[in-house]
XYZ file of C-alpha atoms in Angstrom:
467
model
C -3.158 -7.527 -34.757
C -2.628 -10.122 -31.609
C -3.849 -13.273 -32.487
C -8.269 -13.333 -32.669
C -10.624 -14.296 -30.054
C -12.670 -16.192 -32.989
C -15.380 -18.025 -30.340
C -17.219 -16.872 -27.528
C -16.221 -18.238 -24.276
C -17.363 -19.199 -20.729
C -17.505 -16.717 -17.854
C -14.184 -15.596 -16.878
C -13.940 -17.606 -13.175
C -12.338 -16.161 -10.220
C -9.527 -17.935 -9.441
C -8.745 -18.203 -5.440
C -5.675 -18.055 -3.994
C -4.107 -21.294 -2.606
C -0.407 -20.293 -1.597
C 1.451 -23.492 -1.397
C 4.902 -22.732 0.325
C 6.909 -25.411 -1.886
C 6.204 -23.157 -4.985
C 7.260 -20.148 -3.029
C 10.695 -21.947 -2.539
C 10.749 -23.044 -6.174
C 10.793 -19.505 -7.483
C 13.116 -17.858 -4.976
C 15.570 -20.452 -6.229
C 14.495 -19.367 -9.949
C 14.677 -16.128 -9.481
C 17.964 -15.204 -10.956
C 17.188 -17.067 -14.096
C 13.806 -15.059 -14.249
C 15.408 -11.683 -13.802
C 17.033 -12.499 -16.756
C 14.483 -14.216 -18.844
C 11.274 -14.318 -19.042
C 8.510 -17.478 -19.078
C 6.912 -15.949 -21.921
C 8.599 -14.702 -24.327
C 11.606 -16.405 -23.757
C 13.628 -13.228 -24.167
C 15.894 -11.879 -22.329
C 14.753 -9.459 -19.112
C 17.328 -8.171 -19.259
C 17.394 -7.377 -15.162
C 21.394 -7.918 -13.991
C 21.098 -6.221 -10.792
C 18.626 -5.219 -8.626
C 19.083 -2.015 -6.381
C 17.249 -1.874 -2.798
C 16.776 1.377 -1.086
C 15.358 1.787 2.331
C 14.629 -1.530 2.943
C 14.949 -1.531 6.799
C 11.905 0.536 7.478
C 9.933 -2.754 5.060
C 11.772 -5.028 7.674
C 10.416 -3.479 10.542
C 6.807 -2.867 9.213
C 6.896 -6.598 9.014
C 8.161 -7.707 11.931
C 4.976 -5.360 13.745
C 3.100 -7.505 11.284
C 4.388 -11.010 12.090
C 3.677 -9.721 16.218
C 0.508 -8.541 15.519
C 0.823 -4.610 15.942
C -0.079 -3.797 12.110
C -1.734 -4.542 9.194
C -0.066 -3.136 5.883
C -0.761 -2.791 1.462
C 2.420 -2.433 -0.384
C 1.624 -0.118 -2.807
C 4.336 -0.797 -5.909
C 4.640 1.196 -8.980
C 3.953 -0.479 -12.027
C 6.124 1.083 -15.540
C 6.678 -2.562 -16.522
C 5.709 -5.951 -16.863
C 8.873 -7.083 -15.212
C 8.161 -5.515 -12.371
C 6.995 -8.491 -9.906
C 10.153 -9.475 -9.890
C 11.990 -7.082 -8.683
C 9.307 -6.529 -5.562
C 9.856 -10.845 -5.282
C 13.608 -9.718 -5.219
C 12.925 -7.150 -1.934
C 10.619 -9.610 0.122
C 12.921 -12.880 -1.075
C 16.641 -11.148 -0.923
C 16.448 -7.566 0.351
C 14.519 -8.650 3.488
C 16.027 -11.074 4.975
C 19.634 -9.829 4.162
C 18.584 -6.479 6.811
C 19.227 -9.312 10.041
C 16.022 -7.738 11.050
C 14.772 -11.479 12.629
C 11.807 -12.396 11.121
C 9.334 -15.113 10.291
C 9.798 -17.408 6.689
C 7.890 -16.999 4.618
C 8.979 -13.148 3.881
C 6.372 -12.945 1.394
C 2.710 -11.352 0.373
C -0.260 -11.576 -0.999
C -0.680 -10.269 -4.600
C -3.772 -8.684 -6.861
C -3.123 -8.813 -10.300
C -5.197 -8.119 -13.207
C -7.664 -10.919 -14.496
C -6.366 -10.205 -18.261
C -3.421 -11.517 -17.607
C -4.537 -14.732 -18.023
C -6.032 -14.339 -20.952
C -3.209 -12.851 -23.165
C -0.268 -14.767 -20.908
C -2.183 -18.000 -20.875
C -4.592 -20.290 -18.245
C -0.895 -21.799 -16.679
C -0.412 -18.011 -15.205
C -3.190 -18.263 -13.039
C -2.733 -21.478 -11.932
C 0.972 -20.427 -10.932
C -0.329 -16.697 -8.891
C -2.991 -18.617 -6.831
C 0.132 -20.846 -5.826
C 2.290 -17.610 -4.989
C -0.094 -16.076 -3.184
C -1.981 -14.103 -6.179
C -5.932 -12.941 -6.652
C -7.684 -11.641 -9.471
C -9.721 -8.431 -9.593
C -11.131 -7.459 -13.063
C -10.197 -4.077 -13.941
C -13.272 -2.352 -15.779
C -16.163 -3.824 -13.831
C -17.903 -2.178 -11.191
C -18.216 -4.424 -8.289
C -15.814 -7.178 -8.650
C -17.255 -8.848 -5.145
C -15.287 -12.154 -5.526
C -11.855 -9.823 -6.012
C -12.815 -7.389 -3.336
C -13.849 -9.296 -0.453
C -10.674 -12.166 -1.264
C -8.826 -8.616 -0.724
C -10.553 -7.549 2.032
C -10.229 -11.136 3.738
C -6.297 -11.424 3.246
C -5.455 -7.826 4.347
C -7.108 -8.583 7.667
C -6.692 -12.343 8.438
C -4.267 -12.906 5.407
C -0.711 -14.167 7.381
C 1.125 -12.175 4.688
C 0.110 -8.381 3.882
C -1.368 -7.478 0.282
C 0.944 -6.033 -2.498
C -1.563 -4.006 -5.253
C 0.002 -1.753 -7.887
C -2.687 0.922 -7.497
C -1.897 2.385 -11.432
C -3.700 -0.513 -11.945
C -1.787 -1.114 -15.623
C 1.565 -1.228 -16.776
C 2.307 3.054 -18.235
C 5.700 2.450 -19.681
C 6.967 4.836 -18.310
C 9.845 4.883 -14.939
C 9.479 8.737 -14.461
C 5.649 9.690 -14.225
C 3.154 7.677 -12.247
C -0.281 7.431 -14.187
C -3.400 8.423 -11.581
C -4.129 5.766 -9.290
C -7.579 4.268 -9.002
C -8.761 4.564 -5.549
C -8.721 1.039 -4.623
C -6.186 0.814 -2.521
C -7.078 3.570 -0.750
C -10.443 1.792 0.049
C -9.454 -1.226 0.681
C -7.361 0.024 3.258
C -10.006 2.051 4.518
C -11.948 -1.040 5.237
C -9.545 -2.898 6.798
C -9.150 0.177 9.389
C -13.364 -0.613 9.607
C -13.025 -4.285 9.928
C -10.812 -4.402 12.791
C -12.901 -1.969 14.395
C -15.975 -4.620 13.843
C -13.826 -7.348 15.368
C -12.393 -5.280 18.534
C -8.604 -5.679 16.901
C -6.238 -2.766 17.518
C -3.810 -3.379 14.687
C -2.936 0.094 12.713
C -3.570 0.218 9.176
C -0.959 1.523 6.470
C 0.006 1.167 3.421
C 3.887 1.168 2.260
C 4.991 3.081 -0.832
C 7.489 1.341 -2.998
C 8.629 2.743 -6.293
C 11.014 0.883 -9.847
C 13.041 2.875 -11.904
C 15.149 0.708 -14.442
C 18.681 2.108 -16.081
C 20.397 0.574 -18.630
C 23.659 -0.004 -16.807
C 25.440 0.966 -20.612
C 23.390 3.407 -22.708
C 22.310 0.674 -25.621
C 22.553 3.469 -28.388
C 23.606 1.063 -31.336
C 20.195 -0.945 -30.111
C 18.025 2.408 -30.054
C 19.439 3.215 -33.707
C 18.117 -0.747 -34.786
C 14.985 0.001 -33.321
C 14.320 3.756 -34.969
C 15.560 2.447 -38.002
C 12.835 -1.102 -38.254
C 10.437 1.769 -36.327
C 11.036 3.916 -39.934
C 10.849 1.066 -41.721
C 7.735 -0.723 -40.741
C 6.142 3.159 -40.913
C 7.416 3.604 -45.035
C 9.784 5.900 -44.009
C 13.564 6.377 -45.933
C 15.936 4.659 -42.864
C 18.226 6.650 -40.969
C 21.587 5.736 -39.079
C 23.288 8.069 -36.641
C 26.732 6.261 -35.829
C 26.723 8.082 -31.752
C 30.590 9.301 -31.547
C 31.913 11.429 -29.456
C 29.317 13.513 -27.564
C 27.380 14.389 -24.559
C 24.142 12.573 -23.210
C 22.098 15.328 -24.514
C 23.041 16.013 -28.019
C 22.737 11.816 -28.385
C 19.292 12.108 -27.434
C 18.828 15.024 -29.536
C 19.622 13.312 -32.643
C 17.462 10.157 -31.466
C 14.452 12.194 -30.522
C 14.444 14.142 -33.862
C 14.287 10.816 -35.412
C 11.563 9.578 -33.170
C 9.209 12.915 -34.082
C 9.268 12.210 -37.596
C 8.158 8.431 -36.647
C 5.465 9.929 -34.714
C 3.852 12.172 -37.221
C 4.370 9.677 -39.920
C 2.617 6.997 -37.660
C -0.526 9.778 -36.635
C -1.316 10.886 -40.170
C -1.303 7.501 -41.187
C -3.783 6.570 -38.204
C -5.871 10.042 -38.867
C -6.472 8.786 -42.801
C -7.022 5.197 -41.551
C -10.172 6.676 -39.324
C -11.590 9.087 -41.225
C -11.176 7.304 -44.236
C -12.788 3.674 -43.065
C -14.196 4.234 -39.889
C -16.169 7.947 -40.878
C -14.096 10.104 -38.247
C -13.986 13.993 -38.426
C -10.861 15.451 -37.385
C -11.661 18.258 -35.012
C -9.493 21.527 -35.454
C -7.228 21.280 -32.217
C -6.134 24.173 -29.871
C -2.565 24.821 -29.507
C -0.701 27.743 -29.194
C 1.375 29.946 -31.615
C 4.158 29.056 -30.268
C 3.426 25.332 -29.192
C 6.765 23.421 -30.092
C 6.804 19.976 -32.354
C 6.193 17.934 -29.412
C 3.466 19.338 -28.049
C 1.324 19.746 -31.270
C 1.894 15.952 -31.537
C 0.493 15.519 -28.663
C -2.435 17.579 -29.383
C -2.829 15.224 -31.990
C -2.283 12.149 -30.209
C -5.560 13.476 -27.875
C -7.484 14.167 -30.862
C -6.910 10.182 -31.813
C -6.903 8.987 -28.800
C -10.495 10.375 -28.133
C -11.779 9.351 -31.602
C -10.352 5.639 -31.156
C -12.210 5.305 -27.999
C -15.528 6.892 -29.112
C -15.142 4.292 -32.271
C -15.629 1.448 -29.718
C -17.681 3.117 -27.442
C -20.099 3.728 -30.317
C -20.426 0.309 -31.173
C -20.379 -1.327 -27.566
C -22.917 1.559 -26.449
C -20.899 2.865 -23.677
C -20.741 6.558 -22.610
C -17.884 8.530 -23.547
C -17.167 9.773 -20.120
C -14.080 10.391 -17.936
C -10.805 10.122 -18.201
C -9.080 8.177 -21.126
C -8.271 5.746 -18.842
C -12.000 5.367 -17.445
C -12.956 5.122 -20.791
C -10.700 2.004 -21.357
C -11.727 0.085 -18.230
C -15.592 0.705 -19.115
C -14.737 -0.606 -22.610
C -12.725 -4.145 -21.232
C -15.235 -5.091 -19.370
C -17.978 -4.342 -21.929
C -15.619 -6.544 -24.407
C -15.832 -8.852 -22.297
C -19.321 -9.181 -21.517
C -18.970 -9.901 -25.068
C -16.964 -12.708 -24.997
C -16.540 -14.685 -21.904
C -20.994 -15.208 -22.071
C -22.072 -15.107 -18.736
C -26.035 -15.063 -20.306
C -25.736 -18.571 -22.410
C -25.106 -21.784 -21.712
C -22.660 -22.450 -24.807
C -22.327 -26.298 -24.523
C -26.520 -26.400 -25.522
C -26.314 -23.800 -27.734
C -28.070 -24.624 -31.232
C -25.672 -24.254 -34.284
C -26.847 -21.181 -35.664
C -27.183 -19.434 -31.944
C -23.400 -20.469 -31.168
C -22.454 -19.170 -34.769
C -24.429 -15.842 -34.025
C -22.609 -15.983 -30.333
C -18.763 -16.699 -32.050
C -19.597 -13.845 -34.661
C -19.984 -11.314 -31.400
C -17.294 -12.523 -29.424
C -15.204 -12.192 -32.547
C -15.993 -8.933 -33.558
C -15.860 -7.580 -29.429
C -12.468 -8.523 -29.471
C -11.609 -6.567 -32.835
C -14.049 -3.555 -31.433
C -11.451 -3.949 -28.473
C -8.260 -3.420 -30.349
C -9.112 0.187 -30.576
C -9.008 0.449 -26.921
C -5.464 -1.301 -26.977
C -4.449 1.358 -28.934
C -5.260 4.150 -26.960
C -3.788 2.158 -23.794
C -0.639 2.313 -24.482
C -0.715 6.080 -24.471
C -2.237 6.883 -21.892
C 0.868 8.540 -20.195
C 2.658 9.679 -22.867
C 3.184 13.960 -22.329
C 5.169 16.181 -24.398
C 7.960 16.783 -22.598
C 8.744 13.650 -20.740
C 11.663 13.179 -22.675
C 13.123 17.108 -22.718
C 12.091 17.495 -19.487
C 15.013 14.766 -18.506
C 17.048 13.911 -22.348
C 18.320 10.673 -20.952
C 18.542 7.168 -22.845
C 16.078 5.438 -20.570
C 12.969 8.029 -21.326
C 14.065 7.903 -24.902
C 13.773 4.460 -25.186
C 10.750 3.954 -23.439
C 8.501 5.717 -25.791
C 10.231 4.055 -29.027
C 8.919 0.586 -27.832
C 5.472 1.884 -27.115
C 5.450 3.296 -29.865
C 6.569 -0.338 -31.486
C 4.181 -1.941 -29.344
C 1.599 0.194 -31.408
C 3.595 -0.841 -34.400
C 3.274 -4.174 -33.819
C -0.664 -4.309 -32.788
C -0.890 -3.233 -36.301
C 1.087 -5.489 -37.684
C -0.416 -8.567 -36.381
C 2.079 -9.784 -33.946
C 1.054 -11.531 -30.625
C 2.508 -9.143 -27.807
C 4.357 -8.632 -25.919
C 7.528 -9.285 -27.781
C 9.372 -5.692 -27.680
C 12.530 -5.974 -27.938
C 15.014 -5.544 -25.584
C 17.459 -3.294 -25.481
C 20.406 -3.823 -23.224
C 21.534 -5.345 -19.873
C 19.353 -3.384 -17.418
C 19.671 -1.856 -13.447
C 16.372 -2.230 -11.389
C 16.100 0.177 -8.814
C 13.626 -0.313 -5.695
C 13.026 2.066 -3.518
C 10.550 1.969 0.209
C 8.799 4.505 1.281
C 7.773 5.911 4.281
C 4.488 4.086 5.649
C 1.642 6.194 5.083
C -0.416 5.185 8.104
C -4.536 5.175 7.459
C -5.726 4.450 11.100
C -4.694 7.830 11.606
C -7.125 9.118 8.845
C -10.006 7.326 10.001
C -11.940 9.871 12.134
C -11.846 11.628 8.397
C -13.242 8.334 6.927
C -15.608 7.427 9.221
C -18.076 10.580 9.474
C -20.293 9.529 6.094
C -20.451 9.341 3.051
C -19.044 11.809 1.448
C -16.361 12.109 3.709
C -15.472 8.547 3.234
C -14.988 10.243 -0.730
C -13.248 12.364 -0.372
C -11.334 11.123 2.408
C -10.575 7.947 -0.035
C -9.204 10.823 -2.918
C -7.149 12.641 -0.571
C -5.763 9.355 0.091
C -5.062 8.606 -3.391
C -3.944 12.055 -4.122
C -1.297 11.696 -1.493
C -0.053 8.291 -2.234
C -0.152 9.571 -5.958
C 1.879 12.613 -4.930
C 4.665 10.431 -2.632
C 4.954 7.820 -5.242
C 5.717 11.284 -7.733
C 8.405 12.646 -5.502
C 9.579 9.442 -4.648
C 10.732 8.728 -8.451
C 11.523 12.662 -9.124
């Protein structure tokens, strides 16, 4: 598992945005290096080329924004941790090349998960603040400071605001996870605030997708990765030398190895939870004609439910909602045990401090069950077979690597890079939120339905853009 938290910590403070154009220019200058190398860990990000599509649409929206005619949110897909670099390229390189007359900086404020500073380091919060970022706590029922900041930036900020509506990475370029309603709600609040201020700007959401493809299929690297997963799992290491086979045949060969690895990992984790956490395995309900991948998915969902229950029982959290909902509640529950808002840690006597440290250490350990579940929330039975391409095979293998790395005491993120990639960033057609205001303003029930409808429409748009 990752490096443990052994001591109770002071409360997580809000990190306000302190945008500094000098830091932005420095980041823009460093972008080519950042695309190839991430700062932590010092491993190649491997993005050799960024292709952008429909950029003129975004350029025109910036032009209208700067002339005071509109306000807008950028809602971008977030399959991987490298996505912000692709969005940064879009704004700093692609939009200026459209030839549309725009004032500098062509940039955006952006929202990030407060948890990033926990696993990446406090320096990330310091840097993001100066680049226009501010955090929101995903699992907190009402993050008043974060929401108030987002609302103020949307209403009066000199730049638009960028948010990943999925709330977290899912490791799948080809599948959009269920969206959190925050983007839609913030957009409606912006319309409401504009009405209260007697301002006439129209509010839009601009969907943006990011997809990755390998410049050259990394079969040798995939063979190495699968061999490592086999060895780590205690399976015989196989090796496939790809010759003159077509793409689907190549994927099929490696997919069969991947299924064996997944089945073995599931079996070991099922035994782990039965033996050491005294959990019973309920019968899985699958059709008699179910494929091996469908059976594995059913077992995975059962295991995910068990893992979440183990954590929920410890924290006293109810098992309600989707896996993503349950993960967010557990994250916030765990943080409340670690980052103590109810204690002045500096003035505690040694005994009470020791107990607080014990609680924090155990809470961090229990949260790892949730982290394992979180790694696989987007996995489907047919993700690879529906579109047998090397990218989907590699994405699934890397997700399994993430889990095995956690279980082997490795610090994440430390996944290997399999080859140079191209990032394709596509700008979708703007969605007018102002035109939906009549539906929203009727009453509370109508407002909730309007938020749900907008969230569903945004999800459908993003999924269609990557299909």
